[in-house]
Short mmCIF file of C-alpha atoms and ligand atoms in Angstrom, two decimals:
data_model
loop_
_atom_site.label_atom_id
_atom_site.label_comp_id
_atom_site.label_asym_id
_atom_site.label_seq_id
_atom_site.Cartn_x
_atom_site.Cartn_y
_atom_site.Cartn_z
CA UNK A 268 -11.86 -2.46 -6.17
CA UNK A 269 -13.57 0.73 -7.33
CA UNK A 270 -10.34 2.69 -7.10
CA UNK A 271 -8.50 0.04 -9.11
CA UNK A 272 -10.99 0.63 -11.94
CA UNK A 273 -10.86 4.43 -11.66
CA UNK A 274 -8.60 5.59 -14.49
CA UNK A 275 -8.22 8.98 -12.79
CA UNK A 276 -6.40 7.36 -9.86
CA UNK A 277 -2.79 7.25 -11.08
CA UNK A 278 -1.43 5.02 -8.33
CA UNK A 279 -3.52 1.85 -8.39
CA UNK A 280 -5.03 -0.43 -11.03
CA UNK A 281 -5.92 0.81 -14.52
CA UNK A 282 -4.44 4.25 -15.15
CA UNK A 283 -1.63 3.68 -12.62
CA UNK A 284 1.62 5.32 -13.68
CA UNK A 285 3.97 2.91 -15.46
CA UNK A 286 7.57 1.87 -14.88
CA UNK A 287 10.43 3.41 -16.86
CA UNK A 288 9.69 1.20 -19.83
CA UNK A 289 6.06 2.25 -19.98
CA UNK A 290 4.61 -0.93 -18.45
CA UNK A 291 2.04 -0.65 -15.65
CA UNK A 292 2.87 -3.32 -13.05
CA UNK A 293 0.64 -3.81 -10.03
CA UNK A 294 1.19 -5.24 -6.53
CA UNK A 295 -1.46 -6.25 -3.98
CA UNK A 296 -2.06 -8.38 -0.93
CA UNK A 297 -4.84 -9.43 1.41
CA UNK A 298 -4.82 -10.98 4.90
CA UNK A 299 -7.76 -12.30 6.89
CA UNK A 300 -8.71 -13.01 10.50
CA UNK A 301 -7.25 -16.52 10.31
CA UNK A 302 -3.84 -15.18 9.37
CA UNK A 303 -4.30 -16.44 5.82
CA UNK A 304 -2.62 -14.33 3.22
CA UNK A 305 -2.39 -13.94 -0.56
CA UNK A 306 -0.28 -11.63 -2.69
CA UNK A 307 0.52 -10.85 -6.29
CA UNK A 308 3.35 -8.71 -7.57
CA UNK A 309 4.55 -7.17 -10.79
CA UNK A 310 1.31 -8.09 -12.55
CA UNK A 311 0.51 -6.60 -15.95
CA UNK A 312 -2.81 -6.44 -17.84
CA UNK A 313 -5.13 -7.22 -14.90
CA UNK A 314 -6.96 -4.35 -13.18
CA UNK A 315 -8.32 -5.95 -10.01
CA UNK A 316 -5.14 -7.29 -8.48
CA UNK A 317 -6.60 -7.21 -4.98
CA UNK A 318 -9.19 -9.77 -6.11
CA UNK A 319 -6.42 -11.77 -7.74
CA UNK A 320 -4.50 -11.75 -4.43
CA UNK A 321 -7.63 -13.08 -2.75
CA UNK A 322 -7.81 -15.89 -5.31
CA UNK A 323 -4.18 -16.77 -4.51
CA UNK A 324 -5.15 -16.96 -0.83
CA UNK A 325 -8.31 -18.98 -1.39
CA UNK A 326 -7.56 -21.13 -4.41
CA UNK A 327 -3.87 -22.04 -4.31
CA UNK A 328 -1.53 -23.76 -1.85
CA UNK A 329 0.77 -20.70 -2.13
CA UNK A 330 0.78 -17.19 -0.72
CA UNK A 331 2.55 -15.20 -3.46
CA UNK A 332 2.50 -15.27 -7.24
CA UNK A 333 4.63 -12.93 -9.35
CA UNK A 334 4.67 -11.57 -12.89
CA UNK A 335 3.64 -13.84 -15.75
CA UNK A 336 2.67 -16.70 -13.39
CA UNK A 337 0.25 -14.44 -11.52
CA UNK A 338 -1.17 -13.15 -14.79
CA UNK A 339 -1.67 -16.68 -16.16
CA UNK A 340 -3.40 -17.72 -12.94
CA UNK A 341 -5.63 -14.64 -13.25
CA UNK A 342 -6.84 -15.62 -16.72
CA UNK A 343 -7.48 -19.17 -15.49
CA UNK A 344 -9.63 -17.63 -12.77
CA UNK A 345 -11.62 -15.61 -15.31
CA UNK A 346 -9.94 -12.20 -14.98
CA UNK A 347 -10.08 -10.05 -18.11
CA UNK A 348 -6.95 -9.03 -20.00
CA UNK A 349 -6.95 -5.23 -20.08
CA UNK A 350 -4.66 -2.46 -21.22
CA UNK A 351 -3.67 -0.62 -18.04
CA UNK A 352 -1.73 2.26 -19.62
CA UNK A 353 -4.27 5.01 -20.31
CA UNK A 354 -3.77 7.94 -22.66
CA UNK A 355 -3.14 10.28 -19.74
CA UNK A 356 -0.67 7.99 -17.93
CA UNK A 357 1.10 7.44 -21.27
CA UNK A 358 1.33 11.21 -21.73
CA UNK A 359 2.72 11.64 -18.20
CA UNK A 360 5.31 8.91 -18.87
CA UNK A 361 6.33 10.52 -22.17
CA UNK A 362 6.76 13.85 -20.38
CA UNK A 363 8.81 12.14 -17.67
CA UNK A 364 11.06 10.61 -20.36
CA UNK A 365 12.09 14.10 -21.50
CA UNK A 366 14.27 14.36 -18.37
CA UNK A 367 14.07 10.79 -16.98
CA UNK A 368 14.72 12.28 -13.58
CA UNK A 369 14.18 9.71 -10.87
CA UNK A 370 13.56 11.33 -7.55
CA UNK A 371 10.77 10.49 -5.15
CA UNK A 372 8.29 13.32 -4.75
CA UNK A 373 6.94 13.76 -1.25
CA UNK A 374 3.20 13.25 -1.12
CA UNK A 375 2.95 11.80 -4.56
CA UNK A 376 1.93 9.24 -1.93
CA UNK A 377 -1.27 11.22 -1.56
CA UNK A 378 -2.19 9.24 -4.60
CA UNK A 379 -0.17 6.22 -3.69
CA UNK A 380 -0.97 2.82 -2.25
CA UNK A 381 -4.45 2.17 -0.93
CA UNK A 382 -4.39 0.22 2.35
CA UNK A 383 -7.57 -0.88 4.12
CA UNK A 384 -8.18 -2.34 7.57
CA UNK A 385 -11.58 -3.70 8.57
CA UNK A 386 -13.12 -4.90 11.83
CA UNK A 387 -16.53 -6.58 11.90
CA UNK A 388 -19.18 -6.86 14.61
CA UNK A 389 -17.42 -9.91 16.04
CA UNK A 390 -14.21 -7.93 16.38
CA UNK A 391 -12.52 -9.90 13.60
CA UNK A 392 -9.89 -7.99 11.68
CA UNK A 393 -8.74 -8.24 8.07
CA UNK A 394 -6.93 -5.99 5.60
CA UNK A 395 -5.84 -5.37 2.04
CA UNK A 396 -3.36 -3.26 0.13
CA UNK A 397 -3.11 -2.39 -3.60
CA UNK A 398 -0.76 -0.20 -5.65
CA UNK A 399 0.94 0.46 -8.95
CA UNK A 400 4.04 1.22 -6.89
CA UNK A 401 6.46 4.04 -7.45
CA UNK A 402 5.93 5.75 -10.74
CA UNK A 403 8.76 5.29 -13.25
CA UNK A 404 10.35 2.59 -11.11
CA UNK A 405 12.89 0.21 -12.61
CA UNK A 406 11.28 -2.70 -14.45
CA UNK A 407 10.71 -5.54 -11.99
CA UNK A 408 10.79 -3.34 -8.90
CA UNK A 409 8.47 -4.50 -6.10
CA UNK A 410 7.76 -2.36 -3.04
CA UNK A 411 6.34 -3.07 0.39
CA UNK A 412 2.69 -3.39 -0.56
CA UNK A 413 2.46 -7.12 -1.40
CA UNK A 414 4.95 -8.18 1.27
CA UNK A 415 3.49 -9.60 4.45
CA UNK A 416 4.57 -7.63 7.52
CA UNK A 417 5.71 -4.63 5.48
CA UNK A 418 2.79 -3.24 3.48
CA UNK A 419 0.20 -5.07 5.59
CA UNK A 420 -0.03 -7.24 8.66
CA UNK A 421 -2.96 -8.64 10.62
CA UNK A 422 -2.91 -10.59 13.86
CA UNK A 423 -6.53 -11.09 14.82
CA UNK A 424 -5.60 -11.37 18.53
CA UNK A 425 -4.06 -7.89 18.47
CA UNK A 426 -4.90 -5.71 15.44
CA UNK A 427 -3.69 -4.73 12.02
CA UNK A 428 -1.58 -2.14 10.23
CA UNK A 429 -0.90 -1.04 6.66
CA UNK A 430 1.54 1.34 5.01
CA UNK A 431 1.81 3.89 2.24
CA UNK A 432 4.74 5.83 0.86
CA UNK A 433 8.29 4.83 0.04
CA UNK A 434 8.17 1.05 -0.05
CA UNK A 435 11.91 0.53 0.25
CA UNK A 436 11.92 2.26 3.65
CA UNK A 437 8.84 0.39 4.91
CA UNK A 438 10.45 -2.91 3.86
CA UNK A 439 13.64 -2.17 5.77
CA UNK A 440 11.74 -1.73 9.02
CA UNK A 441 9.00 -4.34 8.36
CA UNK A 442 6.72 -1.49 9.38
CA UNK A 443 3.27 -3.09 9.61
CA UNK A 444 4.50 -6.09 11.60
CA UNK A 445 6.38 -3.70 13.87
CA UNK A 446 3.18 -1.77 14.60
CA UNK A 447 1.20 -4.90 15.44
CA UNK A 448 4.00 -6.06 17.76
CA UNK A 449 4.08 -2.64 19.45
CA UNK A 450 0.32 -2.89 20.02
CA UNK A 451 0.89 -6.37 21.46
CA UNK A 452 3.24 -4.74 23.96
CA UNK A 453 0.48 -2.35 25.02
CA UNK A 454 0.82 0.66 22.75
CA UNK A 455 -2.32 2.25 21.30
CA UNK A 456 -2.63 2.21 17.49
CA UNK A 457 -1.62 5.88 17.44
CA UNK A 458 1.44 5.35 19.67
CA UNK A 459 2.45 2.32 17.62
CA UNK A 460 2.21 4.23 14.30
CA UNK A 461 4.27 7.07 15.79
CA UNK A 462 6.96 4.69 17.04
CA UNK A 463 7.17 2.97 13.64
CA UNK A 464 7.53 6.29 11.81
CA UNK A 465 10.26 7.34 14.26
CA UNK A 466 12.03 4.03 13.54
CA UNK A 467 11.88 4.66 9.76
CA UNK A 468 13.17 8.21 10.27
CA UNK A 469 16.02 7.10 12.55
CA UNK A 470 17.16 4.32 10.22
CA UNK A 471 17.15 6.68 7.25
CA UNK A 472 19.73 9.13 8.61
CA UNK A 473 18.81 12.41 6.98
CA UNK A 474 17.15 10.91 3.94
CA UNK A 475 13.67 11.03 5.47
CA UNK A 476 13.47 14.67 4.33
CA UNK A 477 13.06 13.39 0.77
CA UNK A 478 10.42 10.69 1.16
CA UNK A 479 7.05 10.08 2.73
CA UNK A 480 5.98 7.06 4.77
CA UNK A 481 2.58 6.81 6.46
CA UNK A 482 0.89 4.10 8.51
CA UNK A 483 -2.63 3.39 9.71
CA UNK A 484 -3.50 0.87 12.44
CA UNK A 485 -6.48 -0.61 14.25
CA UNK A 486 -6.64 -2.68 17.42
CA UNK A 487 -9.03 -5.31 18.71
CA UNK A 488 -11.13 -2.64 20.43
CA UNK A 489 -11.62 -0.86 17.10
CA UNK A 490 -9.41 2.08 18.10
CA UNK A 491 -7.49 3.55 15.17
CA UNK A 492 -4.27 5.47 14.66
CA UNK A 493 -2.36 7.12 11.82
CA UNK A 494 0.96 8.89 11.52
CA UNK A 495 3.33 9.92 8.73
CA UNK A 496 6.67 11.65 8.22
CA UNK A 497 5.49 14.72 6.32
CA UNK A 498 2.25 16.66 6.34
CA UNK A 499 -0.22 15.67 3.64
CA UNK A 500 -1.32 12.10 4.36
CA UNK A 501 -5.10 11.76 4.74
CA UNK A 502 -7.11 8.71 5.73
CA UNK A 503 -10.77 7.77 6.13
CA UNK A 504 -12.56 6.14 9.04
CA UNK A 505 -15.90 4.53 8.21
CA UNK A 506 -17.94 3.82 11.33
CA UNK A 507 -21.65 3.49 11.99
CA UNK A 508 -22.41 4.36 8.39
CA UNK A 509 -20.42 7.57 8.61
CA UNK A 510 -17.29 8.13 6.53
CA UNK A 511 -14.91 10.75 7.90
CA UNK A 512 -11.69 12.01 6.39
CA UNK A 513 -8.83 12.91 8.74
CA UNK A 514 -5.42 14.50 8.27
CA UNK A 515 -2.76 12.30 9.83
CA UNK A 516 -0.44 13.97 12.34
CA UNK A 517 3.18 14.01 11.22
CA UNK A 518 6.78 13.89 12.36
CA UNK A 519 8.58 16.58 10.35
CA UNK A 520 7.55 19.95 11.76
CA UNK A 521 10.59 21.70 10.21
N1 LIG B 53 4.14 1.86 -1.05
C1 LIG B 53 4.09 1.49 -2.38
C2 LIG B 53 5.37 1.19 -3.00
O1 LIG B 53 6.40 1.71 -2.58
O2 LIG B 53 5.39 0.44 -3.95
#
């Protein structure tokens, strides 16, 4: 929520970098301990899309709303219409237009999707994910973040996982669902994240050298794990009122 409102964060909410046409379009999803889920995608003019995803989960018979329909529902629910393109993201877009080069930049994901996993005192797990997606994407492009099983998955009997990085690659391996299933088979969160990253790498041929994917996971015991393809993915663990930042271990040692 706070990050979505932070105009200095160029990868979520207000101030997120726009698509090629200069429109900021946001994706988000949320999943709770009951396996209930809500998502919005390609939403313009609303900052707190994670809250909008929650409204989809709690107030509608559906799980996903896209584009104009999601926006209309947001206004009905009392969300404010806001301009999401800030002066600095507009400047960055105008600079990008000088070359219009479209190439993923490794660890732009440092500022990419925000994924959160939470476990309470009862051991109940939930999670959320929010992003402005790849900067300068094609209009209408949706990544992994709002898609159940890819950007986020929770099974309260087992654990949860969420992803950051190149959404297309996470989607192709249904990465977060894969991690939860690997934990179901007995892997620790760390082992499961490592196996999922190896799967993404293997399926990509040699392309993995040009993109980042990172996962975090938590199991029913509250153990956590994180792994990514390339160095540079950090994550926080908040426990017993202490917030610690860690560097995720990574696959590509070359
Ligand atoms: N992981 C965010 C995206 O690719 O949209």
